[in-house]
Short mmCIF file of C-alpha atoms in Angstrom, two decimals:
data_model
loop_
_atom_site.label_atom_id
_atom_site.label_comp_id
_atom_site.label_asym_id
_atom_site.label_seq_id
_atom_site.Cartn_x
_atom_site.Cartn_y
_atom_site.Cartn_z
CA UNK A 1229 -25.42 -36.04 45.34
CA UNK A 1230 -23.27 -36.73 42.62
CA UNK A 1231 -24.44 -34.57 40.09
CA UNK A 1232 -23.87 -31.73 42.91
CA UNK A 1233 -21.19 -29.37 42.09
CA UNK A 1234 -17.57 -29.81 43.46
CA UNK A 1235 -16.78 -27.03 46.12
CA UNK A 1236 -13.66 -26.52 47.39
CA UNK A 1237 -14.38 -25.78 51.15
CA UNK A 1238 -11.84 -24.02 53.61
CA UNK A 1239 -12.31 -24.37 57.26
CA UNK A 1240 -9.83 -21.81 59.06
CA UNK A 1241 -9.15 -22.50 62.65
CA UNK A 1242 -6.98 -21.15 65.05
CA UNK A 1243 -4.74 -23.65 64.93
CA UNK A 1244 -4.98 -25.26 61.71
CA UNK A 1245 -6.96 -25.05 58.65
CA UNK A 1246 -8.92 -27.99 56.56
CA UNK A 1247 -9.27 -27.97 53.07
CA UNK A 1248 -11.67 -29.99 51.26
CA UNK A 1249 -12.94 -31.08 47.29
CA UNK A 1250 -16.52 -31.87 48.07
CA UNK A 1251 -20.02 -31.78 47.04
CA UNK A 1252 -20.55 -33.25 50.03
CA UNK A 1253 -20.24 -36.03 53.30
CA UNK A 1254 -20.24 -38.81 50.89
CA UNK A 1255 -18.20 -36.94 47.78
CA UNK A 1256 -14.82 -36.09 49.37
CA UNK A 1257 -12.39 -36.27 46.85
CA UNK A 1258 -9.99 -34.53 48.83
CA UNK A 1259 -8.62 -33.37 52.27
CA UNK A 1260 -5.52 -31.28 53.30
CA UNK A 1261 -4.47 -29.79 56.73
CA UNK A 1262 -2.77 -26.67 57.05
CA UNK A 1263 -1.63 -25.39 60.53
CA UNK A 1264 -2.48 -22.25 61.00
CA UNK A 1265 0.55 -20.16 61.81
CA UNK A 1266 1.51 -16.35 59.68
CA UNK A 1267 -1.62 -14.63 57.36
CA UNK A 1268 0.69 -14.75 54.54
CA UNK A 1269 1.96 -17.98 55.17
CA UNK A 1270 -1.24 -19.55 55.98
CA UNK A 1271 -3.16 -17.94 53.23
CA UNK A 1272 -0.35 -19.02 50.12
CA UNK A 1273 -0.24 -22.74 51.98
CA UNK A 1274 -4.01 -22.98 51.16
CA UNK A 1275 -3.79 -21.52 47.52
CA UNK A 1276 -0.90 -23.90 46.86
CA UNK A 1277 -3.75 -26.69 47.88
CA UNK A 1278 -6.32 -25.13 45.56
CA UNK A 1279 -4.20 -24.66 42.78
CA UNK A 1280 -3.39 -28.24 42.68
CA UNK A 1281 -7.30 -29.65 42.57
CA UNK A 1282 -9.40 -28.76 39.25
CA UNK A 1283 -12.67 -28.56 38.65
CA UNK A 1284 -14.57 -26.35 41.46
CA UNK A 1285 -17.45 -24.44 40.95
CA UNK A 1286 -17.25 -22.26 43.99
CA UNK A 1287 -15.15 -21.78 47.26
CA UNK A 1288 -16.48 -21.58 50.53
CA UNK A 1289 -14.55 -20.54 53.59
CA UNK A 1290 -16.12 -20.31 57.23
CA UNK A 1291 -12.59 -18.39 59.60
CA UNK A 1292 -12.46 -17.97 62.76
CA UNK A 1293 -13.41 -14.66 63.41
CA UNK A 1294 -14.66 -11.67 64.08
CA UNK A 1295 -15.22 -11.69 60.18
CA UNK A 1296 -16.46 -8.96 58.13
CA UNK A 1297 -19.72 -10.41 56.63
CA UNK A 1298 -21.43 -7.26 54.93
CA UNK A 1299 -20.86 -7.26 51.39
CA UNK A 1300 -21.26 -3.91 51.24
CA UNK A 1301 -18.38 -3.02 53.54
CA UNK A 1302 -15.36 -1.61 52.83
CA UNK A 1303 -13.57 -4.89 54.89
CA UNK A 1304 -15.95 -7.67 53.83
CA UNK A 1305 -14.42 -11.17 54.02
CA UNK A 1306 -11.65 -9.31 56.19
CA UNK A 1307 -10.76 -11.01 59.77
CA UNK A 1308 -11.08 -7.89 61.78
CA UNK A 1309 -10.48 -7.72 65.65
CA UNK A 1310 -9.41 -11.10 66.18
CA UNK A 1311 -7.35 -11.67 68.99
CA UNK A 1312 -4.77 -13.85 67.20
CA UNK A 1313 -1.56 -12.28 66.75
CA UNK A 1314 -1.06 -11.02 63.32
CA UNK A 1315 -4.47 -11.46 62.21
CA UNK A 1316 -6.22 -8.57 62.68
CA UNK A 1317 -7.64 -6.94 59.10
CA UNK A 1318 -6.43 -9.95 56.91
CA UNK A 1319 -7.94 -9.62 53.93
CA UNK A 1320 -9.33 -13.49 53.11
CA UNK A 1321 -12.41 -13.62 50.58
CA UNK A 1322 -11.64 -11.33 48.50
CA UNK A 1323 -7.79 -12.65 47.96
CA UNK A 1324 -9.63 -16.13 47.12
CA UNK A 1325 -11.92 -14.40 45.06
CA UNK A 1326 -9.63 -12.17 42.65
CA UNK A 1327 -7.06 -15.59 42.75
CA UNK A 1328 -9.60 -18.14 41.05
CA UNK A 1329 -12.90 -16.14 40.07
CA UNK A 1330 -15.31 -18.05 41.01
CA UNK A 1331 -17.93 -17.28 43.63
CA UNK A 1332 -17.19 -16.95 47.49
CA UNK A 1333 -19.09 -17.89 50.31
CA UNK A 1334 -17.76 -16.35 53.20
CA UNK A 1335 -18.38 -16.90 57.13
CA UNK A 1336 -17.40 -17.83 60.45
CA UNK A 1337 -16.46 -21.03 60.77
CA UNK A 1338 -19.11 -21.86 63.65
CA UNK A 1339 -21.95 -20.47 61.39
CA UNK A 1340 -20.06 -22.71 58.46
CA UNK A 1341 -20.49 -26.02 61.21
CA UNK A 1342 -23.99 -24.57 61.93
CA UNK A 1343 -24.68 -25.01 58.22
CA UNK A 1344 -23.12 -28.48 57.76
CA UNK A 1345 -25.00 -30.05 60.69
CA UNK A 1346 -28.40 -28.50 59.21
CA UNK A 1347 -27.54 -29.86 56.06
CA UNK A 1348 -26.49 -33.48 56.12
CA UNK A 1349 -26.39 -33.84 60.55
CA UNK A 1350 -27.86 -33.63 63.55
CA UNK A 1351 -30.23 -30.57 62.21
CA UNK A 1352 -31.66 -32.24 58.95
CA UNK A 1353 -35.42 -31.54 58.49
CA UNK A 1354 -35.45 -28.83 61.18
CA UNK A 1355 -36.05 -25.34 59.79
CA UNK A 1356 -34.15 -23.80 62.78
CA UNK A 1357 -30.88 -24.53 64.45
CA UNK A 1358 -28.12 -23.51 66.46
CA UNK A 1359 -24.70 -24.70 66.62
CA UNK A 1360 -22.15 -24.28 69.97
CA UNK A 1361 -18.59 -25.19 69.91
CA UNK A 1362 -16.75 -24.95 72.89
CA UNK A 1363 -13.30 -25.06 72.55
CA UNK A 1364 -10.13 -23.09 72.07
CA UNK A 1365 -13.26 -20.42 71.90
CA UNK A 1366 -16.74 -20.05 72.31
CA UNK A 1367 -18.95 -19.49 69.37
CA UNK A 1368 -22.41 -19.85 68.36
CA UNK A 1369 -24.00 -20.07 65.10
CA UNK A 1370 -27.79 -19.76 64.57
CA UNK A 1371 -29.53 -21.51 61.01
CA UNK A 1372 -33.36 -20.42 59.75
CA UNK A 1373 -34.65 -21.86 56.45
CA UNK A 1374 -31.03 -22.63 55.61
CA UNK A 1375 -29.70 -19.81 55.94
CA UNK A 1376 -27.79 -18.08 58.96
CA UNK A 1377 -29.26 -15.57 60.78
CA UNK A 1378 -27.55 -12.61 60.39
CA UNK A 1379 -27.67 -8.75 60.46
CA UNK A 1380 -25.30 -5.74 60.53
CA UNK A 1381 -22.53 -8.56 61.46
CA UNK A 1382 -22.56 -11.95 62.76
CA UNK A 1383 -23.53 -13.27 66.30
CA UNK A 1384 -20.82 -13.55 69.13
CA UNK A 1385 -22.76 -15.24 71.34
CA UNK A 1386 -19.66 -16.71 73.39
CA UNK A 1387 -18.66 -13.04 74.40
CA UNK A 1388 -21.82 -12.39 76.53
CA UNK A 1389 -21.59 -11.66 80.15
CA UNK A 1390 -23.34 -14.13 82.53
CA UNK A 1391 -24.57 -13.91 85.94
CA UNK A 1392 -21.75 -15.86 88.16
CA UNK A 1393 -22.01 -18.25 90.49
CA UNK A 1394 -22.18 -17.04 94.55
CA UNK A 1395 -18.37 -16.94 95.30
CA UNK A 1396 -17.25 -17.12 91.96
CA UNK A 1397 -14.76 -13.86 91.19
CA UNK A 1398 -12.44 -15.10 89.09
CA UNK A 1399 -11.43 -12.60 86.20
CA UNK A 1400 -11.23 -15.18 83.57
CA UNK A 1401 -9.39 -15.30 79.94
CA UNK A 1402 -10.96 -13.23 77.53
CA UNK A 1403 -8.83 -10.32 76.33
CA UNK A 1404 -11.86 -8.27 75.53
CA UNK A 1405 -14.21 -9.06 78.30
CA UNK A 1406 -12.91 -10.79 81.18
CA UNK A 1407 -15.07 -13.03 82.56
CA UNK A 1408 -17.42 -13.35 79.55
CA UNK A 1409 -18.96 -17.35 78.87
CA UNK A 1410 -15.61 -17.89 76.53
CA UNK A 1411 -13.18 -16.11 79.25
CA UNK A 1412 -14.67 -18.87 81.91
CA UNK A 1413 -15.69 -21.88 79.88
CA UNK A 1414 -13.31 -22.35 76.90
CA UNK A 1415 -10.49 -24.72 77.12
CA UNK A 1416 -8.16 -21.86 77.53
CA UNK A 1417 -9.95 -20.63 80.61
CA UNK A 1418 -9.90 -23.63 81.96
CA UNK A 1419 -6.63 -24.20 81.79
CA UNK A 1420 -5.36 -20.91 83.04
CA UNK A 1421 -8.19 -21.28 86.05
CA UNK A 1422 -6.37 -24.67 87.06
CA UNK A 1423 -3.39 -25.68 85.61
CA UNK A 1424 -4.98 -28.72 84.01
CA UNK A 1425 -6.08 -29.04 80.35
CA UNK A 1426 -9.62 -29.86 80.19
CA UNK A 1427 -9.47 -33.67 78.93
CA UNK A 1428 -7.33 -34.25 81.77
CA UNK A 1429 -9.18 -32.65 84.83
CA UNK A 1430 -11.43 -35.11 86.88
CA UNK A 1431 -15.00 -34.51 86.28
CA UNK A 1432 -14.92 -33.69 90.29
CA UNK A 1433 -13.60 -30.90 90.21
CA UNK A 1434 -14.91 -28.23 91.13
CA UNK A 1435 -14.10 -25.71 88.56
CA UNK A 1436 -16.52 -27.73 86.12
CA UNK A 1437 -19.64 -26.34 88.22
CA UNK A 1438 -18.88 -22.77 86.42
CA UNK A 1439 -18.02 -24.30 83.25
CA UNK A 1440 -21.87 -25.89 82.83
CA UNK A 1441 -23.47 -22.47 85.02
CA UNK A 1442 -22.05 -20.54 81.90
CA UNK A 1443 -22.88 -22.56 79.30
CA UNK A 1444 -26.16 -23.62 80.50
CA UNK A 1445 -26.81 -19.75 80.77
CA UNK A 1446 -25.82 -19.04 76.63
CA UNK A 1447 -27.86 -22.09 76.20
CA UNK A 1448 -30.94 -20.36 78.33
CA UNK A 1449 -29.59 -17.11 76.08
CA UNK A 1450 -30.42 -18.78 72.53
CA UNK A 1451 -33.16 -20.54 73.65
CA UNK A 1452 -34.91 -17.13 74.82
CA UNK A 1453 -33.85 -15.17 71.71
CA UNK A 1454 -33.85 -17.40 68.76
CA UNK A 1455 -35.60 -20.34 70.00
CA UNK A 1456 -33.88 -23.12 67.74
CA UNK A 1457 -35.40 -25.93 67.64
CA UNK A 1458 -32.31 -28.20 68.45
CA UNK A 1459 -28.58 -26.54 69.84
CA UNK A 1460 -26.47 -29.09 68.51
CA UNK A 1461 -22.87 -29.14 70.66
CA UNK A 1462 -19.10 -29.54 69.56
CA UNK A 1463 -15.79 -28.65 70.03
CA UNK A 1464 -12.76 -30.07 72.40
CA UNK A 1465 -14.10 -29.30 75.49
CA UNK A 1466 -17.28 -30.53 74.92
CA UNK A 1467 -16.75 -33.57 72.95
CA UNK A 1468 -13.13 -34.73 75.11
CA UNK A 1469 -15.36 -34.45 78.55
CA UNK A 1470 -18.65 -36.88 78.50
CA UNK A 1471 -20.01 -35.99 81.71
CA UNK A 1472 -20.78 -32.37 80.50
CA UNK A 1473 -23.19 -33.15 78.48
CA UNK A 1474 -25.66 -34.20 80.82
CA UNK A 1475 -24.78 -32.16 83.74
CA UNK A 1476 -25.67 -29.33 80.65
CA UNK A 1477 -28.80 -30.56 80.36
CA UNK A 1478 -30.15 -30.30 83.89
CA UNK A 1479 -28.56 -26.64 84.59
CA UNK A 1480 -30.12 -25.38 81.39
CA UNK A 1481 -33.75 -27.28 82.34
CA UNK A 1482 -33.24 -25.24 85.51
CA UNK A 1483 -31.76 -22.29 84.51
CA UNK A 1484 -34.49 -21.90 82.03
CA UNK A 1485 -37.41 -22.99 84.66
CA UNK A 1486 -40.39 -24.00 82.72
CA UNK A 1487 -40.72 -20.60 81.24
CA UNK A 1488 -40.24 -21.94 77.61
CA UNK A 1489 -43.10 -24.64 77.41
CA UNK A 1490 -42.47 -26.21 73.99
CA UNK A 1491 -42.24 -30.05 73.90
CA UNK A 1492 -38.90 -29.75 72.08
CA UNK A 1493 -37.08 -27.71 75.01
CA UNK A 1494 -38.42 -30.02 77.55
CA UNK A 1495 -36.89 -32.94 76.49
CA UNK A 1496 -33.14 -31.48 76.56
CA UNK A 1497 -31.96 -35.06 75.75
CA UNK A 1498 -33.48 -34.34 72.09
CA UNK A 1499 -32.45 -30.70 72.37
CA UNK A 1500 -29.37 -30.46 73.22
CA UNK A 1501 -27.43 -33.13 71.07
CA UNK A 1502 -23.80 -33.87 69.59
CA UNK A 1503 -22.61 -32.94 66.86
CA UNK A 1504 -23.28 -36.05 64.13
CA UNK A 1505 -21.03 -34.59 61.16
CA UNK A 1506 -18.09 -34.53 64.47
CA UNK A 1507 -14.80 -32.49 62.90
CA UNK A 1508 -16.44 -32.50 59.41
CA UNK A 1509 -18.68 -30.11 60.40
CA UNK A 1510 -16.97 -27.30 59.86
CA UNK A 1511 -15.33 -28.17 56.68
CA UNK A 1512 -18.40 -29.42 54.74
CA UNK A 1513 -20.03 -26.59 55.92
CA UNK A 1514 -17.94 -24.29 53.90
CA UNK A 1515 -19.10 -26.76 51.22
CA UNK A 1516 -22.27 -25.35 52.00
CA UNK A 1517 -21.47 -21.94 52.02
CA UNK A 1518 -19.54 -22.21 48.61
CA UNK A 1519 -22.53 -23.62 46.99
CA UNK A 1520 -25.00 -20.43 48.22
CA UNK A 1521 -22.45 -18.23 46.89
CA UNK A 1522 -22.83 -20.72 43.61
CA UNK A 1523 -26.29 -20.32 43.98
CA UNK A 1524 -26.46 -16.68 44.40
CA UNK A 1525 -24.91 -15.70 41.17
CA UNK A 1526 -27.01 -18.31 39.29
CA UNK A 1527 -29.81 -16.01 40.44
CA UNK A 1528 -28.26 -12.82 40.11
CA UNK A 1529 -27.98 -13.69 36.39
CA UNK A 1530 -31.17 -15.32 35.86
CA UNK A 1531 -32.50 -11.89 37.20
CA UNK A 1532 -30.20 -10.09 35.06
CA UNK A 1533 -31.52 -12.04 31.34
#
């Protein structure tokens, strides 16, 4: 580990941002928050950060999203339709790019905590993984052979439509799509559904029973199209309300109904797990994603010679 490279990693949330000096969970040599608040203010609050620290290799930066992942695209490393005021078509890796030349890794930051918990958490040794944070939002990230799983863009798993409980018609949160899993299950929908904020509602309430239906159906979701071999859970909501977790459990056991007979599904205690790397997932997983882009020129120009 030490003779890794330093990365400087950027985690951009909606509400703040983390920056980190790092080659990794036991080599942080630095950490800075930055709330997130303007583009431009944001953006020159984290280059201030950078400019002060020497000796990087590489940046890595997993945003909040939806992010512009093709390379080839006229709006890579943009933020595109984000529903965050003022955000929309922010230009982010490139501007880090052009500012220090080095190489850019550039993701979501759920795919970035996806990456960090396969690396050095509760995903070492497994050669797929998914990662769910539930939260201010509702975002999945999906990991094979280290590296995410990705096409035309990336996966936004949180915005699916569900099948809803009997009774249940309420139009929930999301700005896009109603009463998608994030527009009932995130701590924003919660909140508007009741008044309360999640880590203060009484796990008797009844509003919880749709939280779990929806997430136990993305759960049935990933298990049915990517089959991870562990879905590895964080974010507020999640992590401030203990009883979730196993209520999860059981509704995704039944919601997936012994269709999926693999050892490693039926024990959902093993399968469904917290996140071990906690709030540093996200962070060191830019780490991560700095040193693939790192990696990826090193191989560009070995192929090159």
């Amino acid at each position: 580990m030490t003779d890794a490279p330093l990365i400087a990693g950027l985690e951009m949330g909606g509400t703040k941002c983390v920056a980190i000096l790092a080659s990794g969970p036991d080599a942080i040599h630095e950490e800075v928050r930055v709330p997130t608040t303007r583009p431009e203010e944001t953006l020159s609050a984290l280059e201030a950060v950078l400019d002060g620290w020497r000796g990087f290799a590489a940046i890595g930066i997993g945003s909040f999203g939806p992010v512009s992942i093709d390379q080839q695209a006229g709006d890579y490393g943009n933020i595109t339709s984000t529903p965050k005021p003022g955000w929309a078509n922010t230009s982010v890796a490139r501007r880090f790019a052009a500012r220090y030349d080095k190489p850019v890794g550039f993701h979501t930051d759920v795919v970035g905590a996806a990456l960090g918990e396969a690396r050095w958490g509760a995903g070492q040794e497994l050669d797929a993984l998914a990662y769910v944070t539930v939260g201010t939002g509702i975002g999945a990230g999906m990991i094979a052979h280290g590296q995410p799983v990705d096409g035309l863009t990336h996966a936004e798993l949180g915005h699916i439509r569900v099948p809803r409980l009997a009774g249940d018609d309420w139009g929930g949160v999301c700005p896009f799509h109603g009463a998608c899993v994030e527009g009932l299950a995130s701590g924003p929908a919660i909140a508007a559904r009741t008044g309360i904020k999640g880590e203060e509602l009484p796990e008797d309430h009844p509003v919880w029973d749709s939280v779990v239906d929806a997430l136990a159906q993305l759960m049935s979701v990933m298990v049915l199209t990517g089959v991870p071999r562990r879905i590895v859970l964080g974010g507020g909501v999640l992590v401030g309300n203990a009883h979730l977790l196993p209520r999860l459990r059981a509704a995704t056991r039944s919601t997936l109904n012994g269709y999926v007979v693999r050892p490693e599904v039926e024990n959902m205690d093993t399968y469904l797990v917290p996140a071990a790397l906690g709030a540093g997932a996200g962070p060191l997983g830019a780490v991560v994603l700095g040193a693939q882009a790192l990696a990826d020129r090193a191989d560009r120009a070995f192929t090159r010679v």
